[in-house]
Coordinates of N, CA and C in Angstrom, one line a residue:
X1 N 20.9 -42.1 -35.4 CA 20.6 -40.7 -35.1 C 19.2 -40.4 -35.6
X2 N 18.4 -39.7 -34.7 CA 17.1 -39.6 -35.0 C 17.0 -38.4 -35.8
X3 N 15.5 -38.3 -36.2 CA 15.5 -36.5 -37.0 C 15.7 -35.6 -36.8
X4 N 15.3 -35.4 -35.2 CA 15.1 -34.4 -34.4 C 16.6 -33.7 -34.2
X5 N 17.7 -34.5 -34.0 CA 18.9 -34.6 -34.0 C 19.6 -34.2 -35.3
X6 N 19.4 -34.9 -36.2 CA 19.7 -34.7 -37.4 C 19.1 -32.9 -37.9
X7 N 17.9 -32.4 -37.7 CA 17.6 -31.0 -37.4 C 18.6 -30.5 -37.1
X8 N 18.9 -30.6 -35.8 CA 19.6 -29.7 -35.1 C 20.8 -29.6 -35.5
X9 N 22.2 -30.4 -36.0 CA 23.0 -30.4 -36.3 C 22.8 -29.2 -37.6
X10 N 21.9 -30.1 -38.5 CA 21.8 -28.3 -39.5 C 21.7 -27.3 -39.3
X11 N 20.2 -26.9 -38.6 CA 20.5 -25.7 -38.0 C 21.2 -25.0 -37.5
X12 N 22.6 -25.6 -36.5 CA 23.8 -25.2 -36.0 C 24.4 -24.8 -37.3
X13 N 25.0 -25.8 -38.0 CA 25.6 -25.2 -39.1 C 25.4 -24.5 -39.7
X14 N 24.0 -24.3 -40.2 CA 23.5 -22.9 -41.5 C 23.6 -21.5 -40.3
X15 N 23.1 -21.7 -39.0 CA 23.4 -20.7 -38.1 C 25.0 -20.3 -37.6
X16 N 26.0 -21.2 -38.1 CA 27.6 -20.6 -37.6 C 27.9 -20.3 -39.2
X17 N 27.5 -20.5 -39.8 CA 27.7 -19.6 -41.3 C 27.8 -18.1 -41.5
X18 N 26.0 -18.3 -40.5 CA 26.4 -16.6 -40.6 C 27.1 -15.5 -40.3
X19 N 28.1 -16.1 -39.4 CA 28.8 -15.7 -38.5 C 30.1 -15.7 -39.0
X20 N 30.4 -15.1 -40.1 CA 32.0 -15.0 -40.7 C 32.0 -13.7 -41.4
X21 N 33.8 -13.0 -41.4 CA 33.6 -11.7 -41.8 C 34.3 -11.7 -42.8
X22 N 33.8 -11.4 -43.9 CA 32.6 -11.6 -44.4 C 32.2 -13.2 -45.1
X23 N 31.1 -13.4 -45.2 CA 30.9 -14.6 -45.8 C 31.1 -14.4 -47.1
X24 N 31.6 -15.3 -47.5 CA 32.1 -15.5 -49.1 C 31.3 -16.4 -50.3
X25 N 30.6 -16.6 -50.8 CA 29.7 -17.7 -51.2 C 29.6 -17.5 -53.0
X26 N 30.8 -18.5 -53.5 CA 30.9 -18.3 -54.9 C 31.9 -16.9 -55.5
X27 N 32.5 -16.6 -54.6 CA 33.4 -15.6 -55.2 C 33.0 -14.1 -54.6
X28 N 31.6 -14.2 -54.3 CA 30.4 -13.2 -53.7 C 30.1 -13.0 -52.7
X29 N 30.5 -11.5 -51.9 CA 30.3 -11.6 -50.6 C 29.0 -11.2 -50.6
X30 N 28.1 -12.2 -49.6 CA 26.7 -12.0 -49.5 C 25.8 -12.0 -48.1
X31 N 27.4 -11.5 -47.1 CA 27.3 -11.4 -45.9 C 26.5 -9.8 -45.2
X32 N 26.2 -9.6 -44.2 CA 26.3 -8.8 -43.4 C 26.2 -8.3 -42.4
X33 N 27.8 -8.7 -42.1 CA 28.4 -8.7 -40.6 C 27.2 -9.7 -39.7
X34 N 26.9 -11.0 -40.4 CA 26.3 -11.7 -39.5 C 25.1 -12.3 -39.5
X35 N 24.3 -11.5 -40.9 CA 23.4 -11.4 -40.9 C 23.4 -11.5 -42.7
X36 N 22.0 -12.2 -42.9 CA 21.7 -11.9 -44.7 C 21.3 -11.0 -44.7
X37 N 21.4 -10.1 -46.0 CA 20.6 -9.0 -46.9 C 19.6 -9.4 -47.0
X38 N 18.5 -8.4 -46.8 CA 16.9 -8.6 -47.3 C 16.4 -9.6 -46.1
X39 N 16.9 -10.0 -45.0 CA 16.3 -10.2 -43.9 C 15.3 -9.4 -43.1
X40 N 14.1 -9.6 -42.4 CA 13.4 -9.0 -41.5 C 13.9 -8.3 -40.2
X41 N 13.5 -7.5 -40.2 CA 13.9 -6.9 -38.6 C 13.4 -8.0 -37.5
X42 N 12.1 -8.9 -38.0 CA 12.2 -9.7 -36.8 C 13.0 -11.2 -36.5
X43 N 13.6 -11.4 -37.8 CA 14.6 -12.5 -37.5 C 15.9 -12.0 -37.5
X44 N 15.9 -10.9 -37.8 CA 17.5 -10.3 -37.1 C 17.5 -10.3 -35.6
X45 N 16.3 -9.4 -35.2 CA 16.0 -9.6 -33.7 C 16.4 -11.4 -32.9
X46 N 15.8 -11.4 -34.0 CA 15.8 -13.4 -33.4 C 17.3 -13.6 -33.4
X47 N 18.1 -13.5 -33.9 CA 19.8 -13.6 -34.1 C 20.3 -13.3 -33.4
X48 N 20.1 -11.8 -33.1 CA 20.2 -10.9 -31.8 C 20.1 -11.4 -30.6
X49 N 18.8 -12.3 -30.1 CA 18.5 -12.7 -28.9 C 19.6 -13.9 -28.7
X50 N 19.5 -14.6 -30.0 CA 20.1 -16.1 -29.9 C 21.7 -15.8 -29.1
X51 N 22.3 -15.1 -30.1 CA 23.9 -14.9 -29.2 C 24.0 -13.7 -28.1
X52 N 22.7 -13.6 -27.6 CA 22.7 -12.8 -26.2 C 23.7 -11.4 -26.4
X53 N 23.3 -10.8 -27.1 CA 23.5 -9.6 -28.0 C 22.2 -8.2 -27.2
X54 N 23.0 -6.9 -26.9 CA 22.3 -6.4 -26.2 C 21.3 -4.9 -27.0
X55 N 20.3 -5.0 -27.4 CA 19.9 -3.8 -28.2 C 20.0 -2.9 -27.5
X56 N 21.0 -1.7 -27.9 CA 20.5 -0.5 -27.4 C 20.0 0.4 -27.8
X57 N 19.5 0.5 -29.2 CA 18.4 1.6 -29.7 C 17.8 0.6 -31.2
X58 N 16.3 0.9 -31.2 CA 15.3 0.6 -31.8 C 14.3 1.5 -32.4
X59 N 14.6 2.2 -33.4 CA 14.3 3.6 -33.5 C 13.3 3.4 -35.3
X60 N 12.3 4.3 -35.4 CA 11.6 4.3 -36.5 C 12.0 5.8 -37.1
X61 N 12.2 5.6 -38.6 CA 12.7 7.1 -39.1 C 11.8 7.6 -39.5
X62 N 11.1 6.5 -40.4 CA 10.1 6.2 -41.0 C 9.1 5.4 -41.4
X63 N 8.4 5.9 -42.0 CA 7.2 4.3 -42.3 C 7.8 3.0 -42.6
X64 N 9.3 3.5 -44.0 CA 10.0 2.6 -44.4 C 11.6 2.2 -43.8
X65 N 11.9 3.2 -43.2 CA 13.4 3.4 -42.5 C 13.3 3.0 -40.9
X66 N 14.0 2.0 -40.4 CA 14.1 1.4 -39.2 C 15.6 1.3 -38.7
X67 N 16.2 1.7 -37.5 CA 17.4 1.2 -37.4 C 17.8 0.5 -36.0
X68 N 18.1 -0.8 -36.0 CA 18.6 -1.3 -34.6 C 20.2 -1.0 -34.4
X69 N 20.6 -1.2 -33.6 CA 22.2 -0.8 -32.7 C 22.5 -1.9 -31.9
X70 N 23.1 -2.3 -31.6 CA 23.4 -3.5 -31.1 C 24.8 -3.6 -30.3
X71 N 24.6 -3.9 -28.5 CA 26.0 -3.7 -28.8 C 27.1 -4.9 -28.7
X72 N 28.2 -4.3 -29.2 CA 29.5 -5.5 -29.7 C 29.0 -6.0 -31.0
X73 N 29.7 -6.8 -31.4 CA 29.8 -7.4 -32.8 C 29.0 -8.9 -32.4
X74 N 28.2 -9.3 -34.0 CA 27.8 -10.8 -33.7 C 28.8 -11.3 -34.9
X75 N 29.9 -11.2 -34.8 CA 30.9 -11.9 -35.6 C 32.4 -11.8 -34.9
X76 N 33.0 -12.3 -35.4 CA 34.9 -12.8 -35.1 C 35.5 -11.8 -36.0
X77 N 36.4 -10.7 -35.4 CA 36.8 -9.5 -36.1 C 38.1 -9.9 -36.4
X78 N 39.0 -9.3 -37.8 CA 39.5 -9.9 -37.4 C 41.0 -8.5 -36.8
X79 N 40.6 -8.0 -35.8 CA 41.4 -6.9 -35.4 C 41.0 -7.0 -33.8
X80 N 41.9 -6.4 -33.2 CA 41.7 -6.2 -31.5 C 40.6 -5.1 -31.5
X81 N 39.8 -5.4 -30.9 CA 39.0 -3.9 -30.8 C 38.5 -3.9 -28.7
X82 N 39.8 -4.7 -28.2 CA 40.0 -4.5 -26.9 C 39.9 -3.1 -26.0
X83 N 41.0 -2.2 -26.7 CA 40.8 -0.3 -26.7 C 39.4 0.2 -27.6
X84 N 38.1 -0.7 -27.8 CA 37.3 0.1 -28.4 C 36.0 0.1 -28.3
X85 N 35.2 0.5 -28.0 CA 34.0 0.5 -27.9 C 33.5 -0.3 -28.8
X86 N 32.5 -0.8 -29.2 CA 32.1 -1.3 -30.6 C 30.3 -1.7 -30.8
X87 N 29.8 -1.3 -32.0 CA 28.3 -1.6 -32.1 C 27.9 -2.1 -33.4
X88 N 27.1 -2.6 -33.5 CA 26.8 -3.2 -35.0 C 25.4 -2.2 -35.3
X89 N 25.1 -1.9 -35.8 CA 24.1 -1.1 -36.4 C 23.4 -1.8 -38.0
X90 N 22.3 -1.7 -37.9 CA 21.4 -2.4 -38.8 C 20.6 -1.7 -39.1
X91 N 20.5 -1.3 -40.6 CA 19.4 -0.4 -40.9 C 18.6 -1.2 -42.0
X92 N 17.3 -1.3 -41.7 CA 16.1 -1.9 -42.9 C 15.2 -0.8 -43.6
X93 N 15.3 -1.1 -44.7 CA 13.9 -0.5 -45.5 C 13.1 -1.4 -46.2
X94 N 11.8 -0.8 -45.7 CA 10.5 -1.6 -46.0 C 10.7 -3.1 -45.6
X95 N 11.2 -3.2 -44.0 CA 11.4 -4.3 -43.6 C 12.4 -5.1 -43.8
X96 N 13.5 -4.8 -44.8 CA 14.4 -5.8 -45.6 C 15.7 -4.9 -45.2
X97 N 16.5 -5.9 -44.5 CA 17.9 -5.4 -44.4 C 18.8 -5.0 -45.3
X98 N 18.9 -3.7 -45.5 CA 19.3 -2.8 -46.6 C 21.0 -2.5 -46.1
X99 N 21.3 -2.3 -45.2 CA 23.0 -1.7 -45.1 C 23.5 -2.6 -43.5
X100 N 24.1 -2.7 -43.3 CA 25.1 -3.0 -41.3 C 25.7 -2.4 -41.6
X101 N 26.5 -2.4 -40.5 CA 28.0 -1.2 -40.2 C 28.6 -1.8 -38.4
X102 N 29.7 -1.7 -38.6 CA 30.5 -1.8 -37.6 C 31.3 -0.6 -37.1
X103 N 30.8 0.0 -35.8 CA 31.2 1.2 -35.8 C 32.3 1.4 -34.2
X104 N 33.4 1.6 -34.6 CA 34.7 1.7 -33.4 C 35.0 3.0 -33.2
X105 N 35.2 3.3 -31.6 CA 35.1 4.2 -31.2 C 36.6 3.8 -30.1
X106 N 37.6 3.6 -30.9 CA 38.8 3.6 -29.6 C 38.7 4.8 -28.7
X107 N 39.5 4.2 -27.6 CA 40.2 5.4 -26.1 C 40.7 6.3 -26.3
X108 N 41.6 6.3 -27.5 CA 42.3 7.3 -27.4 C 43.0 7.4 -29.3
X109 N 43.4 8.5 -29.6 CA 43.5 9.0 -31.2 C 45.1 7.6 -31.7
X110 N 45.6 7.3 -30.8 CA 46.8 6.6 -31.6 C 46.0 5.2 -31.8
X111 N 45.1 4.4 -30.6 CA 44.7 3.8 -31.3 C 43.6 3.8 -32.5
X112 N 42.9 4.7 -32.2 CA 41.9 5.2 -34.1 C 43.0 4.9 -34.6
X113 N 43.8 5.5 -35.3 CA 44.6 5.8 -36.4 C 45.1 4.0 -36.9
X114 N 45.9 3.1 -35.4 CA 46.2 2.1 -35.5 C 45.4 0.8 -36.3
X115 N 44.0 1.1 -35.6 CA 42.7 0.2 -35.8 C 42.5 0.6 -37.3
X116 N 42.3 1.9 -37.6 CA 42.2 2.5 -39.3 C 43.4 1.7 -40.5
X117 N 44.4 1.5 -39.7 CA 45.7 1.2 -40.8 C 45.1 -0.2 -41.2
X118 N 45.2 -1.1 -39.8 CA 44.3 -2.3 -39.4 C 43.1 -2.6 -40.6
X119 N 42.5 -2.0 -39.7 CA 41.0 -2.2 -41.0 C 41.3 -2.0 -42.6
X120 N 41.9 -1.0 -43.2 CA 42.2 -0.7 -44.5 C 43.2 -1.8 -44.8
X121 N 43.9 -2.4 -44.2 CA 44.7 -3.8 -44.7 C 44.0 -4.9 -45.0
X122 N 42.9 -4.8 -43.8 CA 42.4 -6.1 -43.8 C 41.3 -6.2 -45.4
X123 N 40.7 -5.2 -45.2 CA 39.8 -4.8 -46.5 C 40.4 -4.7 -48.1
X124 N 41.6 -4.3 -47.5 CA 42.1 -4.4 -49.1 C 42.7 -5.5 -49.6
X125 N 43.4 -6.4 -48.1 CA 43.4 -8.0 -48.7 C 42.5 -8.9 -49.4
X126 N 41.5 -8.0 -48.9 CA 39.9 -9.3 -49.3 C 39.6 -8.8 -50.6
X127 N 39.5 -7.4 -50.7 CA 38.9 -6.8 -52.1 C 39.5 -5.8 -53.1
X128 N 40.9 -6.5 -52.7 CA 41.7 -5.2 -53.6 C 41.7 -3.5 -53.5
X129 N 42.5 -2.8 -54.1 CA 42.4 -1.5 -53.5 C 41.5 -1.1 -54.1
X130 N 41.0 0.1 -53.0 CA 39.6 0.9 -52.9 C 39.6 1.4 -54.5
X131 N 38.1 1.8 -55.0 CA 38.1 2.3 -56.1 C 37.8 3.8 -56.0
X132 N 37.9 4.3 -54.7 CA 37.4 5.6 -54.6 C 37.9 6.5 -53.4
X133 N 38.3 7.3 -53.2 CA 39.1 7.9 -51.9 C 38.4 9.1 -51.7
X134 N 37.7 9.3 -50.7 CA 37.0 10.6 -50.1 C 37.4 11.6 -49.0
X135 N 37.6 12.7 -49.3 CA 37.9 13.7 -47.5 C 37.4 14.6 -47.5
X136 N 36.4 14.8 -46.5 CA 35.6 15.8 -46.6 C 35.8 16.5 -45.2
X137 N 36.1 17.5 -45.0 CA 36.0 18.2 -43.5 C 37.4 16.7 -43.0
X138 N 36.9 16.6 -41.7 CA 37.7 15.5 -40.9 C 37.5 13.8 -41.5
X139 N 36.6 13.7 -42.5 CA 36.1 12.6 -42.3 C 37.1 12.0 -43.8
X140 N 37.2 10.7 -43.5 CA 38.1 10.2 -44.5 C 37.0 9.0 -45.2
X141 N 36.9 8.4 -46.3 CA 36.3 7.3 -46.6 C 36.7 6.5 -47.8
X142 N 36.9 5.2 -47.9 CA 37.6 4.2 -49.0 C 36.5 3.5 -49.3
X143 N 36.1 3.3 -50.9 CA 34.8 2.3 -51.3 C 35.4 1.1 -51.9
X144 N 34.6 0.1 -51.6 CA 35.1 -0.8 -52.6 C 33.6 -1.2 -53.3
X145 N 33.5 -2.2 -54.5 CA 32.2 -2.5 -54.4 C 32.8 -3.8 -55.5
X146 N 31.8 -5.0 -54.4 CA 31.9 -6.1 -54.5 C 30.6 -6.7 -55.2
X147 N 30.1 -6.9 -56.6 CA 28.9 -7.1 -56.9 C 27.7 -6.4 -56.5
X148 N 27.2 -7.1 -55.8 CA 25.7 -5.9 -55.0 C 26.0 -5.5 -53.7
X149 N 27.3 -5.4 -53.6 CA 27.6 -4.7 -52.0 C 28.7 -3.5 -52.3
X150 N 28.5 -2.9 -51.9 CA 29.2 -1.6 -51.1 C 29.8 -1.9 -50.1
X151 N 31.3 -1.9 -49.8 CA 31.7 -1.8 -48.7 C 32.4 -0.3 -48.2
X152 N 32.5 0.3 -47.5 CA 32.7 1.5 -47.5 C 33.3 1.8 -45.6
X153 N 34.5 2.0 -45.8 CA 35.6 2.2 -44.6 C 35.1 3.7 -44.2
X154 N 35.3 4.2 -43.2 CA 35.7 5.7 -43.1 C 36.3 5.7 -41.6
X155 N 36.5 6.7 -41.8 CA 37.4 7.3 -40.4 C 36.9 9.1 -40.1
X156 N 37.1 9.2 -39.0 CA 36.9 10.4 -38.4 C 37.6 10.5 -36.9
X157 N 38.9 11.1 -37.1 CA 39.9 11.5 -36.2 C 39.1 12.4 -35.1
X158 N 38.8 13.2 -35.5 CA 38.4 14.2 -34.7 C 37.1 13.7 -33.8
X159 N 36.2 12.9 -34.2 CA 35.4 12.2 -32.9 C 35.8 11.0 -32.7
X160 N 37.3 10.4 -33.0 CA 37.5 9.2 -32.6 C 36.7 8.1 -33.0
X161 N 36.8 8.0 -34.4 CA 35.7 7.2 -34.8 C 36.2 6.2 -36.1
X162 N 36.0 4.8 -36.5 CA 36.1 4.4 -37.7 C 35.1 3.4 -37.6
X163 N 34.8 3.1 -39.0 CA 33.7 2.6 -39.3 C 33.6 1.2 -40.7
X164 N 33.0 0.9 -40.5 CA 33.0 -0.3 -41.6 C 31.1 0.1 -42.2
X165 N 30.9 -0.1 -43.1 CA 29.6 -0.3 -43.6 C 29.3 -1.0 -44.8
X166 N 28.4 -2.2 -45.0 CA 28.3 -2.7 -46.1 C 26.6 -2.4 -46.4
X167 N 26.8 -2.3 -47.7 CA 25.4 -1.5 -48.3 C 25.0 -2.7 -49.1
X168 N 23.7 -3.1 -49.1 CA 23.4 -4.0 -50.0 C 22.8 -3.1 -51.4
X169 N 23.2 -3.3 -52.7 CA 23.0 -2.3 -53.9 C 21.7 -2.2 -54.2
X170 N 21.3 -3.2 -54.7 CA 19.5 -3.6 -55.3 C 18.5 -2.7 -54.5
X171 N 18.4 -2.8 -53.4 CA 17.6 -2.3 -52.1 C 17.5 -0.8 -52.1
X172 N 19.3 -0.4 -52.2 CA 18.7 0.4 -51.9 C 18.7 1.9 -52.8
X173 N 18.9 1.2 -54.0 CA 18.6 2.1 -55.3 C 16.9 1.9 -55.3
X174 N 16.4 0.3 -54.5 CA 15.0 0.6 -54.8 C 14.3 2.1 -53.8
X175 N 15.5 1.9 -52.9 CA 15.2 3.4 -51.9 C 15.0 4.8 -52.7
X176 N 16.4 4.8 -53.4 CA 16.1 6.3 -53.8 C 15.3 5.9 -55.0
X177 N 15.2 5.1 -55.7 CA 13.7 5.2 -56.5 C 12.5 5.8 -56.3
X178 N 12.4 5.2 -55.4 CA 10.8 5.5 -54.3 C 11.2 6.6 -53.8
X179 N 12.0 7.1 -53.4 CA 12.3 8.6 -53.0 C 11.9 9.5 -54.1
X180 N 12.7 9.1 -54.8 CA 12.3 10.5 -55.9 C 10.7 9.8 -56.8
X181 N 10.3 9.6 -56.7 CA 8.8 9.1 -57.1 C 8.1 10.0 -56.0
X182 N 8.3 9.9 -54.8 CA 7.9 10.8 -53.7 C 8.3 12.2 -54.2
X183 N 9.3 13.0 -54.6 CA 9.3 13.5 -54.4 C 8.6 14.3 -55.8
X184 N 8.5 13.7 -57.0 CA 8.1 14.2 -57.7 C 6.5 13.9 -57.8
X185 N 5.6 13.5 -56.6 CA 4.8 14.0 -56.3 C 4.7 14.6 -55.1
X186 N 5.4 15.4 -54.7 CA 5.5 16.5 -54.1 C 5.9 16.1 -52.4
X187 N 5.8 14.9 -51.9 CA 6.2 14.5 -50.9 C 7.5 14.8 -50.1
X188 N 7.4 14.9 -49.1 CA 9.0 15.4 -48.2 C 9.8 14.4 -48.2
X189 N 10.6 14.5 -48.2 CA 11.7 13.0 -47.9 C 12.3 13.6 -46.8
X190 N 12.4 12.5 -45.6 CA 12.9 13.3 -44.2 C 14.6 12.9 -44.2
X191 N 15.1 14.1 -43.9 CA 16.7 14.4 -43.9 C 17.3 12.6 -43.2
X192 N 16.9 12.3 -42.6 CA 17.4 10.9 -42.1 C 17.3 9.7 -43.1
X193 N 16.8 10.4 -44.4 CA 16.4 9.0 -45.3 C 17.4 9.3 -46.9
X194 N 18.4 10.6 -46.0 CA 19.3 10.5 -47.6 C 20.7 9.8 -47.1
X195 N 21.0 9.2 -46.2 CA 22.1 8.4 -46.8 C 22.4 8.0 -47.7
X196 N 23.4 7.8 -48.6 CA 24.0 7.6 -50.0 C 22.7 7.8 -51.0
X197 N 22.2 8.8 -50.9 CA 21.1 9.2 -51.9 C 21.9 9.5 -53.1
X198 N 23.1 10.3 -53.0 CA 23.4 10.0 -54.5 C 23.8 9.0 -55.1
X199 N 24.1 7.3 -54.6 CA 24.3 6.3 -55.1 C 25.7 6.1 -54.5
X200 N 26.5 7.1 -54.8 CA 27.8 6.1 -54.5 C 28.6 6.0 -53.3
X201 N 27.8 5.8 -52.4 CA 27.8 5.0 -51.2 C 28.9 5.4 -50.1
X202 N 29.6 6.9 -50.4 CA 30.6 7.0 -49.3 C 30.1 8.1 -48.8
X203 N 29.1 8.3 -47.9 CA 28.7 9.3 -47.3 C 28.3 8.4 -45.9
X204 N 29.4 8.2 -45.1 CA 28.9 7.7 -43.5 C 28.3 8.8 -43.0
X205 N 27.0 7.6 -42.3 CA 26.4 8.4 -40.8 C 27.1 8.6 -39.5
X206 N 27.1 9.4 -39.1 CA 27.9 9.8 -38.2 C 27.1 9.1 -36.6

């Protein structure tokens, strides 16, 4: 077997790694939905292209806030999401892949509810029960936190919606750092850049 060959077999392999929900590495999930934390927007892109994955929005918030959309999943779920629309959503700051999210949008309210039971089983097999339970208006949300990840469930009945999102920690406390350093020299912080600004991480984007 030549080198060139020998290449390629690795690369296959370190590239189907990424591709587990969630990757597990040492006790530590250090996945996200497919993708590493602290990745570039342009080798996400490159991941993106590879499994012929369709972008449908590419949007700048800010100098430091970037978010792609993507649709379907580049991972093996492990639920039907046959009744559901589905998109992966990737947000970077300062270039570096800071949060994903898996966002379901069933047909109709019995499947939400179904796909919700679904997901909150599957999540609490992997990471035990949630340490935090939220309801605000319609919106429901369960946190878990797994080392330097946030994993954070929500549901919203009323737009037919449930959601997965994992937050990477480090990143993005360096966010609201630099936010409030901005702000305490007088700088605006634009309404799109307070996601989980207060830190603990159950405030989905809608």
């Amino acid at each position: 077997m030549n080198l060139r060959s020998i290449s390629l077999i690795i690369f296959i392999l370190t590239f189907c790694n990424t591709l587990s929900f969630p990757e597990v590495k040492d006790g530590k999930n250090v996945s996200a939905l497919g993708f590493n934390f602290g990745i570039s927007k342009k080798d996400a892109l490159e991941i993106i292209k590879s499994q012929g994955k369709k972008v449908v929005e590419d949007t700048v918030d800010s100098k430091e806030i970037r978010t792609i959309i993507v649709e379907g999943a580049l991972i093996e779920l492990p639920v039907d999401t046959s009744n559901a629309d589905l998109k992966t959503n990737l947000e970077f700051y300062d270039n570096e892949l800071m949060a994903s999210s898996l966002v379901f949008k069933p047909n109709n309210i019995l499947n939400q509810s179904a796909l919700e039971a679904e997901l909150f089983k599957y999540l609490s097999g992997l990471y035990g029960e949630p340490v935090g339970k939220e309801e605000v208006l319609n919106i429901t949300t369960w946190t878990w936190h797994i080392t330097d990840i946030a994993v954070i469930l929500s549901s919203n009945p009323k737009n037919n919606v449930a959601r997965i999102d994992y937050v990477y920690k480090p990143l993005n406390q360096s966010r609201i750092e630099d936010e409030f350093k901005q702000k305490q020299q007088g700088e605006t912080v634009e309404p799109a850049k307070q996601m989980f600004i207060d830190g603990n991480y159950s405030a989905p984007k809608q």
